[in-house]
Coordinates of C-alpha atoms and ligand atoms in Angstrom, one line a residue:
X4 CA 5.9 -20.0 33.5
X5 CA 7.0 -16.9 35.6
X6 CA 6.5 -13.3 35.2
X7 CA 9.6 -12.8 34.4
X8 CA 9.9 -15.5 31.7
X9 CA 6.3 -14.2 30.2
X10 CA 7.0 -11.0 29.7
X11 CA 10.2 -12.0 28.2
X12 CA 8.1 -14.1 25.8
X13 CA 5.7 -10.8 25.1
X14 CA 7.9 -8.5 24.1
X15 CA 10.0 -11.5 22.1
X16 CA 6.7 -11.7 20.1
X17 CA 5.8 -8.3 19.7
X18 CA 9.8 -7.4 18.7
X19 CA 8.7 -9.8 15.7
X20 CA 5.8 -8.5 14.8
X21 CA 4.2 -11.4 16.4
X22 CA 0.3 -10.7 18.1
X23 CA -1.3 -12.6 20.5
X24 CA -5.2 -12.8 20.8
X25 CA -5.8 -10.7 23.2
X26 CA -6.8 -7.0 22.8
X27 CA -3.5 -5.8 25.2
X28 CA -1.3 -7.6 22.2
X29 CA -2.9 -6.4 19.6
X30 CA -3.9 -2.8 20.2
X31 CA 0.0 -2.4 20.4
X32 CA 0.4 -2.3 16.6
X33 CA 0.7 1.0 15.3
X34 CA -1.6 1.8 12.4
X35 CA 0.1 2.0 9.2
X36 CA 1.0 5.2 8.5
X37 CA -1.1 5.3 5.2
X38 CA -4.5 5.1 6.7
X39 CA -4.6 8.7 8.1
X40 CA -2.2 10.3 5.4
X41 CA -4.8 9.5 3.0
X42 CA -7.8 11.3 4.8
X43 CA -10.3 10.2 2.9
X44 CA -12.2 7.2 1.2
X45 CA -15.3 6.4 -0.5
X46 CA -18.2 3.7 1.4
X47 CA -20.0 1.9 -0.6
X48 CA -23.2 0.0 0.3
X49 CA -24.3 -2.3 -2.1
X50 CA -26.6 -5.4 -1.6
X51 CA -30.2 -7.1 -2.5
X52 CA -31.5 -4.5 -0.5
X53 CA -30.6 -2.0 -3.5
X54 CA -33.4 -4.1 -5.1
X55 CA -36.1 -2.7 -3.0
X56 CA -34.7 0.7 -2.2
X57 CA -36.7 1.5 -0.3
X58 CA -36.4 3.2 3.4
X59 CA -33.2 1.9 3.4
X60 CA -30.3 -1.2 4.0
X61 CA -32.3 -2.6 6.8
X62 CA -35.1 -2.7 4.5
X63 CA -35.7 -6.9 5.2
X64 CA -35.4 -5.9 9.1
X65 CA -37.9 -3.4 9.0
X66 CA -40.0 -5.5 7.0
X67 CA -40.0 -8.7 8.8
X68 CA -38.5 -8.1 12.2
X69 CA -39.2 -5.1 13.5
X70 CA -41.8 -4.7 11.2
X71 CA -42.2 -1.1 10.6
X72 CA -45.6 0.0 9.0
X73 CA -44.6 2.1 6.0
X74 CA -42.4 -1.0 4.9
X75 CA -45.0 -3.4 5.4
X76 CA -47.3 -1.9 3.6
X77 CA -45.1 -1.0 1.4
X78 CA -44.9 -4.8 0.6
X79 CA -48.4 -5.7 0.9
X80 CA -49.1 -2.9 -1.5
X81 CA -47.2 -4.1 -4.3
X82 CA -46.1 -7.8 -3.8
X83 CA -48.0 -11.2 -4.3
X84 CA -48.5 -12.4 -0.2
X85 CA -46.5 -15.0 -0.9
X86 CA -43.3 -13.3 -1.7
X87 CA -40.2 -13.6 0.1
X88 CA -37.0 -11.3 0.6
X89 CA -34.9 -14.1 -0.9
X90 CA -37.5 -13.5 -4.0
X91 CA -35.1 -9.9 -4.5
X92 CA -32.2 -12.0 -5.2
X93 CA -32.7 -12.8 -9.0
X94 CA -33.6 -9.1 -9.3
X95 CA -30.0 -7.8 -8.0
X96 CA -28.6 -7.9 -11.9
X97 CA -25.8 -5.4 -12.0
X98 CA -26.3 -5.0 -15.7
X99 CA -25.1 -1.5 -16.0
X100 CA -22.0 -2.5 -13.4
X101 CA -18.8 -1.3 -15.0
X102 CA -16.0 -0.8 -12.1
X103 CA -13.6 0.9 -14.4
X104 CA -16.2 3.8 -14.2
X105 CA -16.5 3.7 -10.8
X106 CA -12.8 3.6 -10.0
X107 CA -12.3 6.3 -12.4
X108 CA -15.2 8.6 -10.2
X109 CA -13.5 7.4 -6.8
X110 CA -10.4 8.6 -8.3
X111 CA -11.7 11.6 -9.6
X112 CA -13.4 12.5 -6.2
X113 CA -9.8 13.0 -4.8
X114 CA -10.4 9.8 -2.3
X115 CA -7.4 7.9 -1.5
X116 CA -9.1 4.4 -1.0
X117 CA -12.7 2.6 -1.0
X118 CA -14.6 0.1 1.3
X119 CA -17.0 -2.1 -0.4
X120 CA -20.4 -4.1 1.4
X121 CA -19.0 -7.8 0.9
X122 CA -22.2 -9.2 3.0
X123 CA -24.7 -6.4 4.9
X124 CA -26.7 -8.1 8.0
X125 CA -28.9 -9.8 4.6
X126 CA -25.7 -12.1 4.4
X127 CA -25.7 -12.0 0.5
X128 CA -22.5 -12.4 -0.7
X129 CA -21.2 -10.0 -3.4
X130 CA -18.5 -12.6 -4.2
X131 CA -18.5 -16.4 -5.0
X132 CA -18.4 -17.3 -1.2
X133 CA -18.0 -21.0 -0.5
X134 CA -19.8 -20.7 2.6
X135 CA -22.8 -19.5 1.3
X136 CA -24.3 -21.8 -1.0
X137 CA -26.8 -19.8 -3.5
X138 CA -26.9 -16.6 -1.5
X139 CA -24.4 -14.7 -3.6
X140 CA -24.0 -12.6 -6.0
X141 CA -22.2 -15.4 -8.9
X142 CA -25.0 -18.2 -8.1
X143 CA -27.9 -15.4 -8.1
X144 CA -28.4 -12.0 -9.6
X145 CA -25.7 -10.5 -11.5
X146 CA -24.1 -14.2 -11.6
X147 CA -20.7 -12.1 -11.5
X148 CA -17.8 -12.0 -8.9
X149 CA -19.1 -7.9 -7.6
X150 CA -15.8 -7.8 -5.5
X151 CA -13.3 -9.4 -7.4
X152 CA -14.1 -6.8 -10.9
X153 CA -14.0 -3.9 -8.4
X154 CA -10.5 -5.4 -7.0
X155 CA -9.2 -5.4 -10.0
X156 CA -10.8 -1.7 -11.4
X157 CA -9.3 -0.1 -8.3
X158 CA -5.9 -1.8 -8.6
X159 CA -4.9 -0.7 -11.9
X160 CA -5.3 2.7 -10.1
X161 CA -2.2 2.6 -7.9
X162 CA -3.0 5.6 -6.1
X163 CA -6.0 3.9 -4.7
X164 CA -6.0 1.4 -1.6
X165 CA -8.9 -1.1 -1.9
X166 CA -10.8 -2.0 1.3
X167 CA -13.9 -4.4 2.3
X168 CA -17.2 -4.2 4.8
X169 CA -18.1 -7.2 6.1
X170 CA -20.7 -7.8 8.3
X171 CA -20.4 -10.6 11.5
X172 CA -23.6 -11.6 12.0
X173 CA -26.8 -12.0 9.9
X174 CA -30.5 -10.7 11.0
X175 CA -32.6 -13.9 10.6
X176 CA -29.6 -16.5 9.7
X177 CA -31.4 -19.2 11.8
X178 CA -28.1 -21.1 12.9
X179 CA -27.0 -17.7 14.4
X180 CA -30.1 -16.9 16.0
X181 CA -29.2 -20.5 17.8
X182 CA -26.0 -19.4 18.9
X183 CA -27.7 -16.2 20.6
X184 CA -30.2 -18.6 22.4
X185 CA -27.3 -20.3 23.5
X186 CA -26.0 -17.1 25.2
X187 CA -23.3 -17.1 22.7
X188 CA -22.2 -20.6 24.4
X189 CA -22.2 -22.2 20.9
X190 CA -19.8 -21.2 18.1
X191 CA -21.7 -22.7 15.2
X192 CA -22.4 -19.5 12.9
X193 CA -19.1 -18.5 13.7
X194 CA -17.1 -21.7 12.7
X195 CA -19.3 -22.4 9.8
X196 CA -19.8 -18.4 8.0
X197 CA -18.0 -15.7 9.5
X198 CA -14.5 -16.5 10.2
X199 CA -14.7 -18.4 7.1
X200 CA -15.7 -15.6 5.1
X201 CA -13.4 -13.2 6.9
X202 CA -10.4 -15.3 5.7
X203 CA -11.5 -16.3 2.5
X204 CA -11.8 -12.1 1.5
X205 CA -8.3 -11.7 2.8
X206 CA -6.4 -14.6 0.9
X207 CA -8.5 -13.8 -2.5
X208 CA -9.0 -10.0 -2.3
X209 CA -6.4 -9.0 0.1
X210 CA -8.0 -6.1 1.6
X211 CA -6.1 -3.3 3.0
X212 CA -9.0 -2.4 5.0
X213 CA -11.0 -4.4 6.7
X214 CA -14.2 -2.6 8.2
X215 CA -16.0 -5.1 10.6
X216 CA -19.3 -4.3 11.3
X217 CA -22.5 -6.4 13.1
X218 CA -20.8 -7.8 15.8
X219 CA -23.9 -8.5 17.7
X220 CA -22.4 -10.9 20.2
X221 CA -19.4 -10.4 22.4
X222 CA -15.9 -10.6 21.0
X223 CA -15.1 -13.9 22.5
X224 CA -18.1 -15.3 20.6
X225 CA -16.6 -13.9 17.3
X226 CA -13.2 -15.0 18.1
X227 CA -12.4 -12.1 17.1
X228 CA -8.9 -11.3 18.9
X229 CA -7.6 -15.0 16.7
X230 CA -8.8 -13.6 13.3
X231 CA -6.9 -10.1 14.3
X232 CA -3.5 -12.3 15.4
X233 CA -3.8 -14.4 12.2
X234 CA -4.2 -10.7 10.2
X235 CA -1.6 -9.2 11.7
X236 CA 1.2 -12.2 12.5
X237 CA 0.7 -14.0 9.1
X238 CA -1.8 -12.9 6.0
X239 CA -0.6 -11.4 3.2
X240 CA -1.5 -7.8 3.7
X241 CA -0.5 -8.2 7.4
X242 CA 2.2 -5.2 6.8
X243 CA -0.3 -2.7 5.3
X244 CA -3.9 -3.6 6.8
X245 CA -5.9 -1.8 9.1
X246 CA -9.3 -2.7 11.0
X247 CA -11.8 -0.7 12.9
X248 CA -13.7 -1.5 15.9
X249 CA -16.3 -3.2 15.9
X250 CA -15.7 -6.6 16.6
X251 CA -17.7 -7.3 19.7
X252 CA -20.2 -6.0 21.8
X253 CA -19.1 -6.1 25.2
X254 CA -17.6 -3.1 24.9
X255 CA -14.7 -3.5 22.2
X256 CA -15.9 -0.4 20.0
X257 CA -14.2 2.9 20.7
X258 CA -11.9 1.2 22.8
X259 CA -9.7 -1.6 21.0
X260 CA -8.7 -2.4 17.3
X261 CA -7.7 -0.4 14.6
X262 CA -9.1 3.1 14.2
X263 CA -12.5 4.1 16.0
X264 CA -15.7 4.4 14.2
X265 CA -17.4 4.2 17.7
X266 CA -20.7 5.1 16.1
X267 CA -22.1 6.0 12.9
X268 CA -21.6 9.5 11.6
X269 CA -19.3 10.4 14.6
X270 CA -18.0 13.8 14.6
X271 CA -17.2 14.6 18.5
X272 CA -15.7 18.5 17.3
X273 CA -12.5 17.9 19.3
X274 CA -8.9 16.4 18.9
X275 CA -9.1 12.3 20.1
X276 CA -6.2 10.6 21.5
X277 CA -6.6 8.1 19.0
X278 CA -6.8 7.7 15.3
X279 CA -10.8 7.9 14.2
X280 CA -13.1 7.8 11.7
X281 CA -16.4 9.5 10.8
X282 CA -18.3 7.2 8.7
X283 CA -21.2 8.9 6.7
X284 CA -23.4 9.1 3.9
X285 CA -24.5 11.4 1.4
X286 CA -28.3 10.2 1.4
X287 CA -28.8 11.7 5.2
X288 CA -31.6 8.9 5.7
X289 CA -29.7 6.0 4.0
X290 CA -26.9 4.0 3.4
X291 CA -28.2 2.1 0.7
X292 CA -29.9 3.5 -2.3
X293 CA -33.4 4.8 -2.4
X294 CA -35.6 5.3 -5.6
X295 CA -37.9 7.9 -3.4
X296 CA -35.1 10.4 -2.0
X297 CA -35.6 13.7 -2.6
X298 CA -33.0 16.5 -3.7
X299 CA -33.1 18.1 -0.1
X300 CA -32.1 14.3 1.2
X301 CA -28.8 15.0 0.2
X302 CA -25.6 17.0 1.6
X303 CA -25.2 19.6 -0.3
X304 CA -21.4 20.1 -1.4
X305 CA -20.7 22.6 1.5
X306 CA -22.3 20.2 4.0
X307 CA -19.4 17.5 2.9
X308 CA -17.0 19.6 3.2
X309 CA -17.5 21.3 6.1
X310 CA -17.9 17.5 7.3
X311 CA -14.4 16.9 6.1
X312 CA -12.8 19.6 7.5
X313 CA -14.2 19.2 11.2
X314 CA -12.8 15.8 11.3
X315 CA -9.6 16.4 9.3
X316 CA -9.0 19.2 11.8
X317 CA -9.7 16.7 15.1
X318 CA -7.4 14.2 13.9
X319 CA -10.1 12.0 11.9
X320 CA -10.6 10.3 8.3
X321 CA -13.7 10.4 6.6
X322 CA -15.8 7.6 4.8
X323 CA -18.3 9.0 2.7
X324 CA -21.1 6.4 1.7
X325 CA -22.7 6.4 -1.8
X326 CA -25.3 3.8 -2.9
X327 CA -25.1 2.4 -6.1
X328 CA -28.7 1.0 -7.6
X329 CA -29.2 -2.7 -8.8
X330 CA -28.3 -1.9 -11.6
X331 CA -25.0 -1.2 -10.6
X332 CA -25.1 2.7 -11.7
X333 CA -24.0 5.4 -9.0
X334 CA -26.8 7.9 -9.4
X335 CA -25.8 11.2 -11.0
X336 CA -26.7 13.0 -7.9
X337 CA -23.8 11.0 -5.7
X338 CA -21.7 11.6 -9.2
X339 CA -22.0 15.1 -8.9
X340 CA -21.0 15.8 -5.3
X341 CA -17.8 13.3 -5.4
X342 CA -16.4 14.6 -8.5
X343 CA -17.3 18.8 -6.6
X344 CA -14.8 17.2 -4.0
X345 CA -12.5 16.0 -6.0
X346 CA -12.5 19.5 -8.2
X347 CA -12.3 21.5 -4.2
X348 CA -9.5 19.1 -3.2
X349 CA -7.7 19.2 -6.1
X350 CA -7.1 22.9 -5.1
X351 CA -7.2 23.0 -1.4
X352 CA -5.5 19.3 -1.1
X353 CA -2.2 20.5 1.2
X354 CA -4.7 21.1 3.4
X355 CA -6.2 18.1 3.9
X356 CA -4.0 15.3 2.3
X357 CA -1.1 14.2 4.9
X358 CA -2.2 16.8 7.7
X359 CA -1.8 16.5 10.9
X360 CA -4.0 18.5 13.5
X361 CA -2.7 21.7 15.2
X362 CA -2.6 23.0 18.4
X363 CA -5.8 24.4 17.9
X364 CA -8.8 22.8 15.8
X365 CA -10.9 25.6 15.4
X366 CA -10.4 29.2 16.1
X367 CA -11.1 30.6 19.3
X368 CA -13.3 33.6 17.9
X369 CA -14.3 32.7 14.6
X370 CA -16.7 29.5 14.3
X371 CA -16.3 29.1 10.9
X372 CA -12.4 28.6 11.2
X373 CA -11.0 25.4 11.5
X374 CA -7.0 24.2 11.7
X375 CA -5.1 21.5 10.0
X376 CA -1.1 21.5 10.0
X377 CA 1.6 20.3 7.7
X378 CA 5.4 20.4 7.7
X379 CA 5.6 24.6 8.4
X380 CA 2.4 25.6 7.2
X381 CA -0.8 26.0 9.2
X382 CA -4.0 26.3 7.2
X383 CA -6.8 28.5 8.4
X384 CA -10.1 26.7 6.5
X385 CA -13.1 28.9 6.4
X386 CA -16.4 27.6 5.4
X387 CA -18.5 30.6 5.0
X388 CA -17.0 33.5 2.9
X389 CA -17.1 37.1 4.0
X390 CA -17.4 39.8 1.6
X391 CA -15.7 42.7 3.9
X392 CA -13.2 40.8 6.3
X393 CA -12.2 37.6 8.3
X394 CA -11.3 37.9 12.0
X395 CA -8.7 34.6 12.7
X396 CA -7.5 34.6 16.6
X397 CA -6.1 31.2 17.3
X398 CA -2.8 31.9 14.9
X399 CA -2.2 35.4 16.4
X400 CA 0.3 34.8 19.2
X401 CA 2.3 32.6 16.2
X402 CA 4.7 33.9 13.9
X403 CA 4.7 33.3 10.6
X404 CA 5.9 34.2 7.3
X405 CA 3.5 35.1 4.7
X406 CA -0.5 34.0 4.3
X407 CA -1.9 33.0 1.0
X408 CA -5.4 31.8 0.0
X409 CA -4.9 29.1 -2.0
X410 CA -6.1 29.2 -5.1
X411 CA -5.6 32.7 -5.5
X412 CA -2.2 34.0 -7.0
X413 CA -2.4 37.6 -6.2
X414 CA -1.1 38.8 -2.5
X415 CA -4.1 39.1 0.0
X416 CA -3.9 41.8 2.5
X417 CA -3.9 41.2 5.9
X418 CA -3.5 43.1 9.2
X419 CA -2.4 41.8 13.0
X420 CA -4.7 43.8 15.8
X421 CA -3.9 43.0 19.5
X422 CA -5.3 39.3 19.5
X423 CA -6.3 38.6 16.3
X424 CA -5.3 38.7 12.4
X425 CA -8.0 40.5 10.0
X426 CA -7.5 39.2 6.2
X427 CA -8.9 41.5 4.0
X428 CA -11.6 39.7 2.1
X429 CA -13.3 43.0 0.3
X430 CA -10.5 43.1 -2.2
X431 CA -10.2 39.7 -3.7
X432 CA -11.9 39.3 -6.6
X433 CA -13.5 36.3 -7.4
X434 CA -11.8 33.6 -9.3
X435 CA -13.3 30.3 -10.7
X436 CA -11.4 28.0 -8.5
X437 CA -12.5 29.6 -5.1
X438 CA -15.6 27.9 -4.3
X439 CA -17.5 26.5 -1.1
X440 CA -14.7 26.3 1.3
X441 CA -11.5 28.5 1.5
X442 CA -8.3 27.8 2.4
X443 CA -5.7 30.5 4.2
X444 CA -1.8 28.8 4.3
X445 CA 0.1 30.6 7.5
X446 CA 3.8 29.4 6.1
X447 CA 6.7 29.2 8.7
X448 CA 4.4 29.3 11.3
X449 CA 6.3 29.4 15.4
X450 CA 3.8 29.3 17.8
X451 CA 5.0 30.3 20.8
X452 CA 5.7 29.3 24.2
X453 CA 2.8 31.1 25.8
X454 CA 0.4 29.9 23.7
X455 CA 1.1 26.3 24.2
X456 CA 0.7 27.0 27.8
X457 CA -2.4 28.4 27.9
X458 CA -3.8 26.0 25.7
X459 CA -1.8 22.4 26.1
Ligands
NAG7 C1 -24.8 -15.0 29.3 O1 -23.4 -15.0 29.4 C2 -22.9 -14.0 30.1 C3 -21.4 -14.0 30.0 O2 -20.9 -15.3 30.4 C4 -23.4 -14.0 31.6 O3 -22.9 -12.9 32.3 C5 -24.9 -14.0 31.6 O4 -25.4 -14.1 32.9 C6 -25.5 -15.1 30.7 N1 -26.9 -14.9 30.6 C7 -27.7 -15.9 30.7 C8 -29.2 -15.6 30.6 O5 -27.4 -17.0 31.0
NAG8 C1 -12.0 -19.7 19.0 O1 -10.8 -19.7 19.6 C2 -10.6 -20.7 20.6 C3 -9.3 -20.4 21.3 O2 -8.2 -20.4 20.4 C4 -10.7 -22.1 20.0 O3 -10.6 -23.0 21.0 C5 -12.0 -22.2 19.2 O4 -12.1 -23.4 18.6 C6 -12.2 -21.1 18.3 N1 -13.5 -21.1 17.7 C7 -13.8 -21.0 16.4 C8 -15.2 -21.1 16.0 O5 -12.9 -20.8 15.6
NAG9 C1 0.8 -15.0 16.3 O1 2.1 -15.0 16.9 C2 2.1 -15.4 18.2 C3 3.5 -15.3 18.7 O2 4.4 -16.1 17.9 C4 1.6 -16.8 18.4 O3 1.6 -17.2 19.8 C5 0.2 -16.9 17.9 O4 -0.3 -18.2 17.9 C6 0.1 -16.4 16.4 N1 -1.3 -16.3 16.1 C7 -1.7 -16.6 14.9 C8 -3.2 -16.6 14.8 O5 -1.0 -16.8 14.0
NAG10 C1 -14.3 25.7 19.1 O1 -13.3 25.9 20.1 C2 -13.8 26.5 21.3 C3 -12.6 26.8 22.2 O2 -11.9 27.9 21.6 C4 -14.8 25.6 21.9 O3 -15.3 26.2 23.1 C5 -15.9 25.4 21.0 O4 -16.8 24.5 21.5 C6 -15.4 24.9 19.6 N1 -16.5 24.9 18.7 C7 -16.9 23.8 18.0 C8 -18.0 24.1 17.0 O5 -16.4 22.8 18.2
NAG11 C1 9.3 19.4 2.5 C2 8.8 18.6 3.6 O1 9.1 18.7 4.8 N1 7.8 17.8 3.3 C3 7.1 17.0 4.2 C4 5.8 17.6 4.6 O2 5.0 16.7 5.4 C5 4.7 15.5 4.8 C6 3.7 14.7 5.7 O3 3.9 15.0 7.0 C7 6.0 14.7 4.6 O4 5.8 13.5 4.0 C8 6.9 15.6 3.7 O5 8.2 14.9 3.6

């Protein structure tokens, strides 16, 4: 085949929706719009290492691979010698598990879609997998299908988009540690559990998101780019789903896929040319539950939002990790900080929901003053209050209409100075809606020429 005739056939195949395996075909498909109109979603880690809880989801790597002392003790302390991680399994029992709650709480926490752990790097299955024979969550523990009731708890909510974790590979899964040996020469784990697993979540869950995670061992190894083509070209969410990045490690994260995660908790404080995520968690030393946190282990509500709104502003979505216990209960501590978000967003939502990011992301004097955008409107969102007045110099050299805080129905008072906008803070009078973060709508906002040029 010529050149000619090949690129003939590429953009035939592309002009149909058609991908090929290969990252240049598939990082052509534009993300659905969806994913970053909804801003934000709710992680959830959720495995036989909430049997433990302790230190956290790597619990059975810090154990018995890299064998950290606290852990080891930890087990030598209070288990007979002879037990084994596989011994947690029975224990995983989900009693208290009821996923109407918990889509109810997502809901109410003003998140716009979920991702759930189907397998962490233990390999426990949350579902009945067929590829792993009495290593899941209907053959041991809770002897229930933890995906499927959650599938069905978030779908009755239409407003919510239902998304799964899955992890590639699988710390001490011996017929993977054979393919490593090999140099990733030998596809056996692959074949045999992941790409099986991978399909088998999309044709019985279909998952709108589909965050890939583990990929120790390069992306040729996975086969990655042929599960993507297959996603895209022919599953049944192939109009809807999106991916992250990590499916390789030769250098596929932050570079090819769906959105960037790049690494966890990333939050670079600047716009990115492409859509990205900042994956974190409320327990700052965990993903996965813990009996022994502490208050102070936690973001506070001001933290989380202040989290949000640095990303929102930079062109990012957030997933914000809670871990449920064995039990299958979300601690009252993650309760009470998703349903504050949901009662700040529920006010402040225009500025968040459907945004896009401005010319500017934070202000250029005040650095507690950052910038989303929608339709006219720019919102100024400050995350410390000021009892005398608030200095805003990024919006100056715009015009605009009118400001309003929102959530506040009288007029504010506000006066332009030569490079800056002071709002008159000493005169509003506090209200039971303003709380933690505060939003300031420019509407009709021009920005002018200048401006653009100094700063584009
Ligand atoms: C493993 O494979 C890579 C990629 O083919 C190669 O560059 C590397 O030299 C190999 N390593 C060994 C120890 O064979
Ligand atoms: C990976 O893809 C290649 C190329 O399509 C194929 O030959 C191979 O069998 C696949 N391996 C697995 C494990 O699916
Ligand atoms: C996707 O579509 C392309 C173009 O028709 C085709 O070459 C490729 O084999 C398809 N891949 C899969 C996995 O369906
Ligand atoms: C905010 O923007 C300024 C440029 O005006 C930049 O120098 C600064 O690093 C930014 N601050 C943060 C916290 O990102
Ligand atoms: C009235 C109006 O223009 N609404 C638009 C505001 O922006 C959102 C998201 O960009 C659009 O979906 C609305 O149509």
């Amino acid at each position: 085949m010529d050149l000619g005739i090949g690129f003939l056939f590429l953009f035939f195949a592309l002009a149909n929706g058609q991908y090929l395996p290969n990252w240049d075909s598939l990082d052509k498909r534009e993300l659905p719009r969806w994913y970053d109109e909804n801003k934000i979603g709710i992680f959830i880690h959720w495995g036989v290492f909430s049997v433990p809880a302790f230190k956290s989801e790597w619990f059975w790597w810090y154990w018995q691979g890299s064998k950290e002392p606290d852990v080891v003790e930890y087990m030598t302390k209070n288990y007979p010698p002879n037990f084994q991680y596989a011994h947690f399994g029975p224990m995983f029992t989900a009693e208290f598990y009821d996923p109407d709650y918990w889509a109810d709480l997502f809901q109410a926490s003003g998140a716009k879609h979920i991702v759930l752990t189907t397998k962490h790097h233990e390999g426990y299955c949350l579902w009945p997998s067929k590829t792993s024979f009495n290593w899941n969550s209907a053959e041991v523990g809770s002897k229930r299908d933890l995906v499927g009731d959650l599938a069905s708890s978030i779908r009755k909510r239409t407003n919510l988009r239902f998304g799964l974790y899955h992890s590639l590979f699988e710390w001490f899964n011996p017929i993977h540690l054979n393919d490593a040996k090999n140099n990733y020469t030998t596809q056996d784990f692959v074949r045999t559990k992941a790409m099986p697993e991978l399909y088998e979540l999309v044709e019985n869950y279909a998952p709108e998101i589909i965050w890939s995670d583990g990929d120790s061992g390069p992306d040729y190894y996975w086969n990655s780019t042929e599960f993507l083509a297959w996603l895209y070209n022919e599953s049944k969410v192939k109009d809807t789903v999106v991916t992250n990045d990590r499916w390789g490690s030769n250098g596929v994260a932050c570079k090819h896929g769906g959105f960037y995660t790049c690494d966890d908790r990333y939050n670079p404080g600047k716009l990115q040319n492409h859509k990205w995520e900042n994956c974190f968690t409320i327990d700052r030393y965990s993903w996965g539950f813990r009996r022994n946190a502490k208050l102070e282990d936690f973001m506070s509500i001001e933290e989380i939002l202040k989290t949000i709104v640095e990303t929102v502003s930079c062109g990012g979505n957030v997933l914000i990790n809670v871990g449920p216990t064995k039990e299958g209960i979300i601690a009252p501590i993650y309760e009470e900080k998703l349903r504050q978000m949901g009662e700040w967003l529920n006010v402040n939502g225009d500025a968040i929901y459907g945004t896009q990011p401005w010319l500017f992301q934070n202000d250029t004097t005040n650095p507690n003053v950052w910038y989303t955008m929608k339709n006219e409107s720019v919102y100024a969102i400050l995350l410390k209050w000021s009892n005398d007045f608030v200095k805003v110099s990024a919006i100056a050299e715009s015009k605009f209409s009118e400001v309003k805080l929102i959530g506040y129905d009288d007029k504010i008072n506000w006066n332009p100075t030569a490079d800056s906008i002071i709002i008159d803070t000493a005169s509003i009078k506090p209200n039971n809606v303003l709380k933690w973060v505060y939003v300031f709508e420019f509407k009709n906002v021009i920005t002018n020429n200048h401006a653009k040029k100094n700063f584009l």
